[in-house]
Short mmCIF file of C-alpha atoms in Angstrom, two decimals:
data_model
loop_
_atom_site.label_atom_id
_atom_site.label_comp_id
_atom_site.label_asym_id
_atom_site.label_seq_id
_atom_site.Cartn_x
_atom_site.Cartn_y
_atom_site.Cartn_z
CA MET A 1 0.00 0.00 0.00
CA ASN A 2 1.43 3.35 -1.07
CA ALA A 3 2.03 5.55 1.95
CA SER A 4 3.07 8.65 -0.05
CA VAL A 5 1.53 11.16 2.31
CA LEU A 6 2.87 14.15 4.21
CA ARG A 7 3.93 13.01 7.67
CA LEU A 8 3.48 14.93 10.91
CA GLU A 9 7.08 14.07 11.82
CA ASP A 10 8.26 15.86 8.67
CA LEU A 11 6.52 19.04 9.77
CA ALA A 12 7.91 18.74 13.31
CA GLU A 13 11.47 18.27 12.02
CA ARG A 14 11.14 21.41 9.88
CA GLY A 15 9.86 23.43 12.84
CA ALA A 16 6.61 24.00 10.97
CA LEU A 17 4.33 23.36 13.98
CA ARG A 18 5.32 26.24 16.25
CA GLY A 19 2.49 28.70 16.75
CA LYS A 20 0.19 26.77 14.41
CA ARG A 21 -3.33 25.61 15.18
CA VAL A 22 -3.27 21.82 14.78
CA PHE A 23 -6.42 19.70 14.52
CA ILE A 24 -5.78 16.01 15.30
CA ARG A 25 -8.37 13.43 14.33
CA ALA A 26 -7.62 10.61 16.79
CA ASP A 27 -9.24 7.32 17.74
CA LEU A 28 -10.01 7.58 21.44
CA ASN A 29 -13.08 5.34 21.33
CA VAL A 30 -12.29 3.41 24.52
CA PRO A 31 -14.54 1.22 26.68
CA VAL A 32 -16.15 3.06 29.58
CA ASP A 33 -17.30 1.22 32.72
CA GLU A 34 -20.63 1.53 34.54
CA ARG A 35 -19.29 4.34 36.71
CA GLY A 36 -18.14 6.38 33.72
CA GLY A 37 -14.45 5.59 34.08
CA ILE A 38 -12.05 4.38 31.38
CA ALA A 39 -12.00 0.59 31.46
CA GLU A 40 -9.05 0.18 29.06
CA ASP A 41 -6.91 3.01 27.71
CA THR A 42 -4.74 1.43 25.00
CA ARG A 43 -6.12 3.69 22.26
CA ILE A 44 -5.55 6.80 24.35
CA ARG A 45 -1.94 5.82 25.04
CA ALA A 46 -1.40 4.99 21.37
CA SER A 47 -2.54 8.51 20.41
CA LEU A 48 -0.17 10.28 22.81
CA PRO A 49 2.89 10.55 20.50
CA ALA A 50 1.12 12.76 17.95
CA ILE A 51 -0.47 14.94 20.63
CA ALA A 52 2.75 15.34 22.62
CA MET A 53 4.78 16.01 19.47
CA CYS A 54 2.54 18.93 18.53
CA ALA A 55 2.30 20.39 22.05
CA GLN A 56 6.05 20.18 22.62
CA ALA A 57 6.63 21.91 19.28
CA GLY A 58 4.58 24.89 20.48
CA ALA A 59 1.40 24.24 18.52
CA ALA A 60 -2.10 25.01 19.73
CA VAL A 61 -3.48 21.48 19.76
CA MET A 62 -7.09 20.45 19.21
CA VAL A 63 -7.91 16.73 19.41
CA THR A 64 -11.21 15.06 18.62
CA SER A 65 -12.60 11.55 18.48
CA HIS A 66 -15.86 9.68 18.64
CA LEU A 67 -17.08 7.63 21.58
CA GLY A 68 -19.93 5.19 21.24
CA ARG A 69 -22.67 5.70 18.67
CA PRO A 70 -24.39 9.03 19.37
CA ASP A 71 -27.14 10.45 17.18
CA GLU A 72 -26.17 13.59 15.31
CA GLY A 73 -27.34 16.68 17.16
CA VAL A 74 -27.76 14.86 20.48
CA LEU A 75 -25.03 14.59 23.14
CA ARG A 76 -25.93 12.08 25.82
CA GLN A 77 -23.85 11.86 28.98
CA GLN A 78 -22.63 8.35 28.08
CA ASP A 79 -21.29 9.66 24.75
CA SER A 80 -19.29 12.53 26.23
CA LEU A 81 -15.50 12.51 25.97
CA ALA A 82 -15.26 13.89 29.52
CA PRO A 83 -13.63 10.72 30.93
CA VAL A 84 -11.19 10.71 28.01
CA ALA A 85 -10.24 14.33 28.75
CA ALA A 86 -9.58 13.35 32.37
CA ARG A 87 -7.40 10.41 31.34
CA LEU A 88 -5.49 12.51 28.79
CA SER A 89 -4.84 15.07 31.51
CA GLU A 90 -3.32 12.36 33.70
CA LEU A 91 -1.17 10.88 30.95
CA LEU A 92 0.07 14.21 29.59
CA VAL A 93 0.49 15.65 33.11
CA ARG A 94 -1.32 18.81 32.05
CA GLU A 95 -4.91 19.98 32.00
CA VAL A 96 -6.80 19.00 28.87
CA ARG A 97 -9.95 21.12 28.59
CA LEU A 98 -13.07 19.60 27.05
CA VAL A 99 -14.65 22.00 24.53
CA ARG A 100 -18.32 21.55 23.68
CA ASP A 101 -20.19 22.99 20.66
CA TRP A 102 -16.86 23.61 18.99
CA ALA A 103 -17.68 23.34 15.29
CA GLU A 104 -18.74 26.98 15.10
CA GLY A 105 -15.47 28.14 16.66
CA GLY A 106 -15.49 30.82 19.34
CA PHE A 107 -12.98 29.10 21.63
CA ASN A 108 -9.31 29.84 22.14
CA VAL A 109 -6.31 27.50 22.32
CA GLU A 110 -2.90 28.82 23.36
CA PRO A 111 0.40 27.60 21.84
CA GLY A 112 1.51 24.52 23.78
CA GLU A 113 -2.01 23.90 25.08
CA VAL A 114 -4.05 20.74 24.36
CA VAL A 115 -7.85 20.76 24.26
CA LEU A 116 -10.23 17.91 23.52
CA LEU A 117 -13.12 18.73 21.22
CA GLU A 118 -16.30 16.95 22.26
CA ASN A 119 -17.50 13.82 20.41
CA TYR A 120 -17.47 14.87 16.74
CA ARG A 121 -20.29 12.50 15.83
CA VAL A 122 -22.85 14.80 17.44
CA ASN A 123 -22.17 17.40 14.72
CA ARG A 124 -24.87 17.37 12.07
CA GLY A 125 -23.42 16.46 8.71
CA GLU A 126 -20.46 14.42 10.04
CA LYS A 127 -21.45 11.06 8.56
CA SER A 128 -22.59 12.56 5.25
CA ASN A 129 -19.29 14.44 4.90
CA ASP A 130 -21.18 17.72 4.64
CA ASP A 131 -19.12 20.38 2.87
CA ALA A 132 -20.33 23.23 5.06
CA LEU A 133 -19.34 21.37 8.24
CA ALA A 134 -15.97 20.38 6.76
CA LEU A 135 -15.24 24.00 5.87
CA LYS A 136 -16.09 25.16 9.38
CA MET A 137 -13.70 22.60 10.82
CA ALA A 138 -10.95 23.52 8.38
CA ARG A 139 -11.19 27.17 9.43
CA LEU A 140 -10.34 26.13 13.01
CA CYS A 141 -6.85 25.02 12.08
CA ASP A 142 -3.72 25.62 10.06
CA ILE A 143 -2.74 21.95 9.99
CA TYR A 144 -4.97 18.87 9.94
CA VAL A 145 -3.59 15.55 11.22
CA ASN A 146 -5.32 12.21 10.67
CA ASP A 147 -4.04 9.69 13.22
CA ALA A 148 -7.07 7.37 13.22
CA PHE A 149 -6.58 4.40 10.88
CA GLY A 150 -9.60 2.64 12.39
CA THR A 151 -11.98 5.09 10.69
CA ALA A 152 -9.94 5.75 7.53
CA HIS A 153 -12.41 3.69 5.48
CA ARG A 154 -15.16 6.23 6.16
CA ALA A 155 -15.52 9.37 4.04
CA GLU A 156 -16.79 11.67 6.78
CA ALA A 157 -16.34 15.33 7.62
CA THR A 158 -13.48 14.72 10.10
CA THR A 159 -11.70 12.14 7.92
CA ALA A 160 -12.10 13.33 4.32
CA GLY A 161 -13.87 16.69 4.27
CA ILE A 162 -11.61 18.67 6.55
CA ALA A 163 -8.53 17.13 4.89
CA ARG A 164 -9.70 18.55 1.59
CA TYR A 165 -9.99 22.12 2.87
CA ALA A 166 -7.34 22.49 5.61
CA GLY A 167 -4.27 24.54 4.71
CA VAL A 168 -2.03 21.52 5.35
CA ALA A 169 -3.20 17.90 5.67
CA CYS A 170 -0.90 15.18 6.98
CA ALA A 171 -0.81 11.75 8.62
CA GLY A 172 0.08 11.12 12.26
CA PRO A 173 2.50 8.41 13.46
CA LEU A 174 -0.21 5.83 14.17
CA LEU A 175 -1.70 6.12 10.70
CA ILE A 176 1.77 6.01 9.13
CA ALA A 177 2.65 2.86 11.09
CA GLU A 178 -0.47 1.14 9.74
CA LEU A 179 0.24 2.18 6.16
CA ASP A 180 3.87 1.10 6.40
CA ALA A 181 2.92 -2.31 7.85
CA LEU A 182 0.26 -2.90 5.19
CA GLY A 183 2.68 -1.85 2.48
CA LYS A 184 5.30 -4.25 3.81
CA ALA A 185 2.83 -7.15 4.00
CA LEU A 186 0.90 -6.61 0.78
CA GLY A 187 2.91 -4.25 -1.40
CA ALA A 188 6.31 -5.95 -1.57
CA PRO A 189 6.11 -8.96 0.75
CA ALA A 190 8.87 -11.42 1.53
CA ARG A 191 7.81 -14.77 0.10
CA PRO A 192 6.11 -17.10 0.69
CA LEU A 193 3.16 -14.83 1.55
CA VAL A 194 0.62 -16.70 3.68
CA ALA A 195 -2.79 -15.25 4.51
CA ILE A 196 -5.13 -16.62 7.17
CA VAL A 197 -8.75 -15.58 6.67
CA ALA A 198 -11.32 -17.02 9.01
CA GLY A 199 -14.87 -16.19 9.93
CA SER A 200 -18.39 -17.51 9.93
CA LYS A 201 -19.36 -16.72 6.34
CA VAL A 202 -17.67 -16.70 2.94
CA SER A 203 -20.14 -14.03 1.80
CA THR A 204 -18.82 -11.42 4.24
CA LYS A 205 -15.21 -11.96 3.12
CA LEU A 206 -15.62 -13.13 -0.46
CA THR A 207 -14.03 -10.01 -1.95
CA ILE A 208 -11.11 -10.33 0.50
CA LEU A 209 -10.62 -13.97 -0.45
CA LYS A 210 -10.68 -13.17 -4.17
CA SER A 211 -8.28 -10.25 -3.76
CA LEU A 212 -5.81 -12.29 -1.71
CA ALA A 213 -6.15 -15.32 -4.00
CA ALA A 214 -4.38 -13.35 -6.72
CA LYS A 215 -1.50 -12.37 -4.41
CA VAL A 216 -0.73 -14.98 -1.80
CA ASP A 217 1.16 -18.28 -1.95
CA GLN A 218 -0.98 -19.98 0.68
CA LEU A 219 -4.54 -19.00 1.66
CA ILE A 220 -5.47 -20.62 4.96
CA VAL A 221 -9.22 -20.51 5.64
CA GLY A 222 -10.92 -21.21 8.96
CA GLY A 223 -14.29 -21.31 10.67
CA GLY A 224 -17.45 -21.39 8.59
CA ILE A 225 -15.41 -20.22 5.61
CA ALA A 226 -13.32 -23.40 5.78
CA ASN A 227 -16.50 -25.49 5.90
CA THR A 228 -17.67 -23.97 2.61
CA PHE A 229 -14.28 -24.73 1.04
CA MET A 230 -14.53 -28.30 2.36
CA LEU A 231 -17.89 -28.62 0.60
CA ALA A 232 -16.26 -27.33 -2.56
CA ALA A 233 -13.62 -30.06 -2.17
CA GLY A 234 -16.35 -32.72 -1.93
CA LEU A 235 -15.97 -33.39 1.80
CA PRO A 236 -18.77 -33.95 4.35
CA ILE A 237 -19.34 -31.21 6.94
CA GLY A 238 -22.35 -32.58 8.84
CA LYS A 239 -24.58 -29.78 10.12
CA SER A 240 -21.72 -27.28 10.34
CA LEU A 241 -22.17 -23.63 9.48
CA ALA A 242 -21.52 -23.14 5.76
CA GLU A 243 -22.84 -21.47 2.62
CA PRO A 244 -23.46 -24.23 0.06
CA ASP A 245 -24.54 -21.70 -2.58
CA LEU A 246 -21.02 -20.22 -2.51
CA ALA A 247 -19.19 -23.54 -2.85
CA GLY A 248 -18.76 -22.74 -6.54
CA GLU A 249 -17.03 -19.45 -5.68
CA ALA A 250 -14.78 -21.33 -3.27
CA ARG A 251 -13.93 -23.83 -6.00
CA GLU A 252 -13.04 -20.98 -8.37
CA ILE A 253 -10.67 -19.51 -5.78
CA MET A 254 -8.95 -22.87 -5.31
CA ASP A 255 -8.64 -23.35 -9.07
CA LEU A 256 -7.32 -19.80 -9.56
CA MET A 257 -4.62 -20.34 -6.99
CA ALA A 258 -3.71 -23.81 -8.23
CA ALA A 259 -3.25 -22.43 -11.75
CA ARG A 260 -0.39 -20.25 -10.53
CA GLY A 261 1.17 -22.79 -8.19
CA ALA A 262 -0.47 -21.51 -4.99
CA SER A 263 -2.94 -23.36 -2.79
CA VAL A 264 -5.75 -23.36 -0.24
CA PRO A 265 -4.84 -26.04 2.33
CA ILE A 266 -7.97 -28.04 3.16
CA PRO A 267 -8.24 -29.56 6.69
CA VAL A 268 -7.41 -33.25 6.98
CA ASP A 269 -8.89 -33.58 10.47
CA VAL A 270 -11.28 -31.53 12.59
CA VAL A 271 -12.71 -31.27 16.10
CA CYS A 272 -16.45 -31.99 16.17
CA ALA A 273 -19.31 -31.82 18.63
CA LYS A 274 -23.02 -32.61 18.58
CA SER A 275 -23.99 -29.16 19.85
CA PHE A 276 -22.58 -25.63 19.96
CA CYS A 277 -21.68 -25.13 23.62
CA ALA A 278 -18.61 -24.91 25.80
CA THR A 279 -19.33 -28.19 27.59
CA ALA A 280 -20.07 -30.29 24.50
CA PRO A 281 -17.75 -33.31 24.25
CA ALA A 282 -15.05 -32.63 21.64
CA VAL A 283 -14.20 -35.42 19.21
CA VAL A 284 -11.25 -35.38 16.79
CA LYS A 285 -12.06 -36.94 13.42
CA ASP A 286 -10.57 -37.31 9.97
CA VAL A 287 -12.60 -35.15 7.61
CA LYS A 288 -13.99 -38.14 5.69
CA ASP A 289 -15.59 -39.48 8.90
CA ILE A 290 -17.73 -36.47 9.86
CA GLU A 291 -21.30 -37.57 10.61
CA ALA A 292 -24.49 -35.85 9.50
CA ASP A 293 -25.42 -34.60 13.00
CA GLU A 294 -21.98 -33.19 13.89
CA LEU A 295 -20.66 -29.64 13.98
CA ILE A 296 -17.08 -28.74 13.03
CA LEU A 297 -15.85 -26.33 15.72
CA ASP A 298 -12.06 -26.42 15.24
CA ILE A 299 -9.31 -27.78 13.06
CA GLY A 300 -7.75 -31.02 14.23
CA PRO A 301 -4.19 -31.55 15.52
CA LYS A 302 -2.85 -32.97 12.23
CA THR A 303 -4.22 -29.97 10.30
CA ALA A 304 -2.89 -27.55 12.91
CA ALA A 305 0.56 -29.12 12.71
CA MET A 306 0.50 -29.00 8.89
CA LEU A 307 -0.44 -25.31 8.90
CA ALA A 308 2.10 -24.48 11.62
CA GLU A 309 4.84 -26.02 9.46
CA ARG A 310 3.82 -23.80 6.53
CA LEU A 311 3.81 -20.72 8.75
CA ALA A 312 7.31 -21.59 9.94
CA ARG A 313 8.50 -21.37 6.32
CA ALA A 314 6.60 -18.17 5.49
CA GLY A 315 8.25 -14.87 4.64
CA THR A 316 5.14 -12.79 5.38
CA ILE A 317 1.95 -13.67 7.28
CA VAL A 318 -1.34 -11.76 7.22
CA TRP A 319 -3.79 -12.97 9.88
CA ASN A 320 -7.49 -12.17 10.14
CA GLY A 321 -9.63 -14.43 12.27
CA PRO A 322 -9.34 -17.45 14.62
CA VAL A 323 -9.65 -20.86 12.94
CA GLY A 324 -12.07 -22.32 15.49
CA VAL A 325 -14.40 -21.44 18.35
CA PHE A 326 -11.44 -20.39 20.48
CA GLU A 327 -13.70 -18.92 23.18
CA PHE A 328 -14.51 -22.54 24.18
CA ASP A 329 -11.40 -24.23 25.62
CA ALA A 330 -12.17 -27.60 24.03
CA PHE A 331 -12.19 -25.97 20.59
CA SER A 332 -9.36 -23.50 21.04
CA HIS A 333 -6.34 -25.68 20.31
CA GLY A 334 -6.27 -25.01 16.58
CA THR A 335 -6.25 -21.25 17.03
CA GLU A 336 -3.65 -21.52 19.79
CA THR A 337 -1.38 -23.64 17.58
CA ILE A 338 -1.72 -21.13 14.73
CA ALA A 339 -1.11 -18.19 17.07
CA ARG A 340 2.02 -19.73 18.58
CA ALA A 341 3.29 -20.72 15.14
CA ILE A 342 2.93 -17.12 13.98
CA ALA A 343 4.73 -15.91 17.10
CA ALA A 344 7.59 -18.36 16.51
CA SER A 345 7.88 -17.75 12.76
CA PRO A 346 10.72 -15.55 11.47
CA ALA A 347 8.22 -14.06 9.01
CA PHE A 348 6.94 -10.50 9.21
CA SER A 349 3.41 -10.87 10.58
CA LEU A 350 0.48 -8.48 10.36
CA ALA A 351 -2.68 -9.19 12.34
CA GLY A 352 -6.00 -7.37 12.45
CA GLY A 353 -9.66 -7.75 13.38
CA GLY A 354 -11.39 -7.84 16.74
CA ASP A 355 -11.45 -11.63 17.23
CA THR A 356 -7.84 -11.87 16.08
CA LEU A 357 -6.77 -9.30 18.66
CA ALA A 358 -8.71 -11.22 21.32
CA ALA A 359 -6.83 -14.40 20.40
CA ILE A 360 -3.50 -12.58 20.51
CA ALA A 361 -4.34 -11.31 23.99
CA LYS A 362 -5.55 -14.73 25.16
CA TYR A 363 -2.31 -16.43 24.19
CA GLY A 364 -0.02 -13.56 25.19
CA ILE A 365 1.82 -13.29 21.88
CA ALA A 366 1.47 -9.56 21.17
CA ALA A 367 5.21 -8.95 21.52
CA ASP A 368 5.91 -11.62 18.89
CA VAL A 369 3.58 -10.31 16.18
CA GLY A 370 5.25 -7.96 13.72
CA TYR A 371 2.39 -5.45 13.65
CA ILE A 372 -1.08 -5.50 15.19
CA SER A 373 -3.54 -3.33 13.28
CA THR A 374 -5.87 -1.07 15.27
CA GLY A 375 -8.44 -0.90 12.48
CA GLY A 376 -11.11 -3.55 12.02
CA GLY A 377 -13.14 -2.33 9.05
CA ALA A 378 -10.27 -0.35 7.56
CA PHE A 379 -7.93 -3.36 7.81
CA LEU A 380 -10.44 -5.57 6.02
CA GLU A 381 -11.02 -3.03 3.27
CA VAL A 382 -7.29 -2.83 2.56
CA LEU A 383 -7.23 -6.64 2.32
CA GLU A 384 -10.06 -6.32 -0.21
CA GLY A 385 -7.86 -4.07 -2.29
CA LYS A 386 -9.96 -0.96 -1.67
CA VAL A 387 -8.64 2.58 -1.44
CA LEU A 388 -9.37 4.14 1.97
CA PRO A 389 -11.06 7.56 1.48
CA ALA A 390 -9.18 9.22 4.34
CA VAL A 391 -5.83 8.01 3.00
CA ASP A 392 -6.72 8.83 -0.59
CA ILE A 393 -7.32 12.52 0.22
CA LEU A 394 -4.01 12.73 2.12
CA GLN A 395 -2.19 11.20 -0.85
CA ARG A 396 -3.83 13.64 -3.23
CA ARG A 397 -2.99 16.59 -0.99
CA ALA A 398 0.64 15.40 -0.78
CA GLY A 399 0.84 15.18 -4.57
#
């Protein structure tokens, strides 16, 4: 992925931030507990470098983010960024004022000061990327910084509109890190390139599978997606989750890859149960022996070992999705084997997606993954081969 955008670090190195009004679009959408406190602050901490860089350079810093899913025009207490402002104040060891009703301007920010602009999603016209709102926002600043990869796939007023009109538009360090990692994994990868794509349905990731099928050397599928590919290979799957009407598409993907010497490894054994529950007895079976009333809930040990061996020989690994119902201990061994194989592999690894991050946390391998993407939807859209609107406008402004 081409990351030819103006970087915030470039401006800082040139001394171009001093005295400037800087508007940072961050991703501070953190979980809040029942008492209104921050339950987990990883995203806030990850956003600190851009904020601190601008403040230390003598810029007047405005930061905004969304929190929750507020309706435009309505700010409910649970959607307020007040707890985020309090946590930012603690982490930056300085007061971070929360500014409400900010889109119309009328507030002041001193050089070196940091303010948090209230949840941008309450502004009417945000989701529709309203030009009038984008212009108002652009007038607030001299420099616009997008540091929120997780929402880069949305063409909204704070991601695309303001970047079009601001005097200078650049990418923050978090966004740059994502673009660099994606470029390394998909743009010019070390070979073999192995992709793991798992999930419940082929239909939700069909475009990703087709896009990757033209690029990767091995396409490992898991979950309900693997069941559909097993059907396409003529194997029984019992009453497992699958999409029989897309077996033809799965067959086409396998044929496409085979034609260029690549492959989709099909499971040779699986872990089955009679019902979908954590306490259901788990039975390991060769794929040819699956019975009509059984559910496939994980890959078997022989399949896991086969895939682990391929990951050990990979040059680049892209991982999206656990290969079994890893939330249930009896059906977690396949995902754990894959996770530990990725951690042990000398390959550059890139992982993304909510369930993938949960698996990484469960098995404690974060330090051994090359890069962990913060963006769910944006990560998937890049895998699909799509251009992210928020990145596209930054590239055009840089050109």
